[in-house]
Amino acid sequence: MSSLSAPAAWPAALATPRLALRPVERADVAVITRLWTDPEVRRHLGGPVDSNVVRIRERRCVGAPGVFAVVRQSDETVVGLVSVTAGSRDGRTEVSYQLLPEHWGRGYAREAVTAAVSWAQDGVPPGSPGVVALTQEANRRSRRLLEELGATLVDSFVEWDEAQVLYAFPTAPAR
């Protein structure tokens, strides 16, 4: 995770009506580890992460540029993780997200991804390739969310032995 680079000023803190997105703190690591090891969360992400990789990620995730803990403001519960990686796919900035299953279906992913995409777009220079998100073709919930947020399907391919789809977010309007 230390190779991630954020497209805009880091550290950053973002807010939605119900959530705060902030750099990962040491106290978040146990919850973040659940994201990497939960079979349901990892169903469309290649399965649970190997324990050796988890240990490396645990050491590198705290304060990593572009990696946000998604925190419910009402009680400061960490509900997930959003990552923004500059130059990830053909020079485009990639937004990825994971939420714990007990927090699915509440609109948190919509709020968190919207905030992260906006932040990412603010850091993307004019004329650059833009912001994208990748998911498995089989992940209908994620595809529906990306489409509802205005992202359009721009590519499909096989990666990690699974059919993948790449979505591009509309370019942020000039200010």
Short mmCIF file of C-alpha atoms in Angstrom, two decimals:
data_model
loop_
_atom_site.label_atom_id
_atom_site.label_comp_id
_atom_site.label_asym_id
_atom_site.label_seq_id
_atom_site.Cartn_x
_atom_site.Cartn_y
_atom_site.Cartn_z
CA MET A 1 0.00 0.00 0.00
CA SER A 2 2.88 2.35 0.42
CA SER A 3 3.19 2.58 -3.36
CA LEU A 4 -0.18 4.29 -3.58
CA SER A 5 -0.16 7.91 -4.47
CA ALA A 6 -2.98 10.30 -3.84
CA PRO A 7 -4.06 12.59 -6.68
CA ALA A 8 -4.74 15.55 -4.39
CA ALA A 9 -3.23 16.99 -1.21
CA TRP A 10 -2.62 14.38 1.48
CA PRO A 11 -3.50 13.87 4.25
CA ALA A 12 -7.10 14.69 3.49
CA ALA A 13 -10.36 14.46 5.38
CA LEU A 14 -13.68 14.28 3.54
CA ALA A 15 -17.21 14.45 4.91
CA THR A 16 -20.64 13.41 3.71
CA PRO A 17 -23.91 13.87 5.59
CA ARG A 18 -23.29 10.66 7.58
CA LEU A 19 -19.67 9.71 7.02
CA ALA A 20 -16.13 10.92 7.52
CA LEU A 21 -13.36 9.70 5.23
CA ARG A 22 -9.95 10.11 6.85
CA PRO A 23 -6.53 8.50 6.73
CA VAL A 24 -6.36 5.06 8.34
CA GLU A 25 -5.26 5.18 11.99
CA ARG A 26 -3.61 2.44 14.04
CA ALA A 27 -6.90 1.83 15.91
CA ASP A 28 -8.62 1.03 12.56
CA VAL A 29 -6.31 -1.82 11.57
CA ALA A 30 -8.38 -4.65 13.12
CA VAL A 31 -11.51 -3.55 11.26
CA ILE A 32 -9.59 -2.99 8.01
CA THR A 33 -8.10 -6.48 8.39
CA ARG A 34 -11.64 -7.88 8.47
CA LEU A 35 -12.20 -6.33 5.03
CA TRP A 36 -9.21 -8.24 3.65
CA THR A 37 -10.17 -11.56 5.24
CA ASP A 38 -13.99 -11.67 5.13
CA PRO A 39 -15.14 -14.15 2.45
CA GLU A 40 -18.30 -12.17 1.69
CA VAL A 41 -16.43 -8.87 1.24
CA ARG A 42 -13.80 -10.64 -0.88
CA ARG A 43 -16.25 -12.68 -2.99
CA HIS A 44 -15.65 -10.48 -6.06
CA LEU A 45 -12.11 -9.48 -5.08
CA GLY A 46 -10.28 -12.76 -5.49
CA GLY A 47 -11.13 -14.25 -2.10
CA PRO A 48 -9.62 -13.60 1.33
CA VAL A 49 -6.13 -12.18 1.29
CA ASP A 50 -3.25 -14.49 2.28
CA SER A 51 -2.19 -14.06 5.92
CA ASN A 52 1.36 -13.05 4.94
CA VAL A 53 0.00 -10.30 2.69
CA VAL A 54 -2.39 -9.20 5.43
CA ARG A 55 0.53 -8.72 7.84
CA ILE A 56 2.33 -6.55 5.28
CA ARG A 57 -0.81 -4.53 4.58
CA GLU A 58 -1.42 -4.03 8.30
CA ARG A 59 2.02 -2.42 8.64
CA ARG A 60 1.59 -0.22 5.56
CA CYS A 61 -2.03 0.95 5.69
CA VAL A 62 -1.79 3.47 8.54
CA GLY A 63 -1.58 6.90 6.95
CA ALA A 64 -1.01 5.48 3.45
CA PRO A 65 -1.66 8.19 0.84
CA GLY A 66 -5.07 7.90 -0.78
CA VAL A 67 -6.36 5.24 1.65
CA PHE A 68 -9.39 6.41 3.60
CA ALA A 69 -11.10 4.75 6.54
CA VAL A 70 -14.84 5.25 6.08
CA VAL A 71 -16.23 6.22 9.48
CA ARG A 72 -19.86 6.67 10.51
CA GLN A 73 -19.98 10.11 12.12
CA SER A 74 -22.77 9.29 14.58
CA ASP A 75 -20.68 6.79 16.58
CA GLU A 76 -17.22 6.78 14.94
CA THR A 77 -17.61 3.18 13.76
CA VAL A 78 -15.32 2.25 10.86
CA VAL A 79 -17.61 0.76 8.20
CA GLY A 80 -15.14 0.34 5.34
CA LEU A 81 -12.26 1.53 3.25
CA VAL A 82 -11.95 3.65 0.11
CA SER A 83 -8.70 3.91 -1.85
CA VAL A 84 -7.75 6.45 -4.50
CA THR A 85 -4.72 5.49 -6.58
CA ALA A 86 -3.28 7.94 -9.11
CA GLY A 87 -1.95 6.58 -12.40
CA SER A 88 -3.37 3.13 -11.76
CA ARG A 89 -5.00 2.21 -15.08
CA ASP A 90 -3.41 3.67 -18.20
CA GLY A 91 -2.63 6.84 -16.27
CA ARG A 92 -6.13 7.11 -14.85
CA THR A 93 -6.89 7.51 -11.17
CA GLU A 94 -8.68 4.47 -9.73
CA VAL A 95 -11.21 4.57 -6.90
CA SER A 96 -11.90 1.30 -5.08
CA TYR A 97 -14.02 0.57 -2.05
CA GLN A 98 -14.97 -2.14 0.44
CA LEU A 99 -17.55 -2.07 3.21
CA LEU A 100 -18.19 -4.63 5.91
CA PRO A 101 -21.33 -6.69 5.17
CA GLU A 102 -23.21 -5.45 8.25
CA HIS A 103 -23.11 -1.97 6.72
CA TRP A 104 -24.27 -2.90 3.21
CA GLY A 105 -27.57 -1.57 1.89
CA ARG A 106 -27.51 1.70 3.87
CA GLY A 107 -26.15 4.03 1.19
CA TYR A 108 -22.72 4.32 2.78
CA ALA A 109 -20.91 3.11 -0.35
CA ARG A 110 -22.75 5.71 -2.43
CA GLU A 111 -21.74 8.52 -0.06
CA ALA A 112 -18.15 7.36 0.34
CA VAL A 113 -17.51 6.73 -3.36
CA THR A 114 -19.12 10.04 -4.36
CA ALA A 115 -16.85 11.91 -1.93
CA ALA A 116 -13.74 10.00 -3.02
CA VAL A 117 -14.43 10.51 -6.73
CA SER A 118 -14.98 14.23 -6.20
CA TRP A 119 -11.72 14.47 -4.24
CA ALA A 120 -9.89 12.44 -6.89
CA GLN A 121 -11.24 14.62 -9.70
CA ASP A 122 -10.08 17.75 -7.88
CA GLY A 123 -6.54 16.36 -8.02
CA VAL A 124 -6.59 15.22 -11.65
CA PRO A 125 -5.02 17.80 -13.96
CA PRO A 126 -7.17 19.07 -16.86
CA GLY A 127 -6.77 16.91 -19.94
CA SER A 128 -5.64 13.84 -17.98
CA PRO A 129 -7.35 10.47 -18.45
CA GLY A 130 -9.73 10.87 -15.49
CA VAL A 131 -11.14 8.68 -12.73
CA VAL A 132 -12.17 5.03 -13.07
CA ALA A 133 -13.41 2.11 -10.98
CA LEU A 134 -12.93 -1.60 -11.64
CA THR A 135 -15.13 -4.47 -10.53
CA GLN A 136 -15.83 -8.07 -11.48
CA GLU A 137 -18.49 -8.40 -14.14
CA ALA A 138 -20.39 -10.70 -11.75
CA ASN A 139 -20.57 -8.02 -9.03
CA ARG A 140 -24.01 -6.67 -9.91
CA ARG A 141 -24.36 -4.50 -6.79
CA SER A 142 -21.10 -2.69 -7.43
CA ARG A 143 -21.89 -2.24 -11.13
CA ARG A 144 -25.32 -0.84 -10.30
CA LEU A 145 -23.79 1.62 -7.81
CA LEU A 146 -21.17 2.82 -10.28
CA GLU A 147 -23.82 3.30 -12.97
CA GLU A 148 -26.11 5.17 -10.55
CA LEU A 149 -23.18 7.50 -9.79
CA GLY A 150 -22.89 8.32 -13.50
CA ALA A 151 -19.93 6.10 -14.38
CA THR A 152 -20.04 4.47 -17.79
CA LEU A 153 -18.73 1.09 -18.85
CA VAL A 154 -15.59 1.66 -20.95
CA ASP A 155 -13.86 -1.73 -21.05
CA SER A 156 -14.20 -5.39 -20.19
CA PHE A 157 -11.39 -7.91 -19.93
CA VAL A 158 -10.18 -10.92 -17.99
CA GLU A 159 -7.84 -10.32 -15.06
CA TRP A 160 -7.07 -12.69 -12.18
CA ASP A 161 -8.98 -15.38 -14.12
CA GLU A 162 -12.26 -13.45 -13.82
CA ALA A 163 -14.23 -11.21 -16.18
CA GLN A 164 -13.69 -7.59 -15.11
CA VAL A 165 -15.40 -4.35 -16.11
CA LEU A 166 -13.91 -0.87 -16.03
CA TYR A 167 -16.10 2.18 -15.49
CA ALA A 168 -15.15 5.82 -16.09
CA PHE A 169 -16.63 8.68 -14.14
CA PRO A 170 -17.68 11.81 -16.01
CA THR A 171 -15.08 14.53 -15.98
CA ALA A 172 -15.64 17.11 -13.27
CA PRO A 173 -16.99 20.37 -14.69
CA ALA A 174 -14.47 23.17 -15.04
CA ARG A 175 -14.59 25.62 -12.18
#
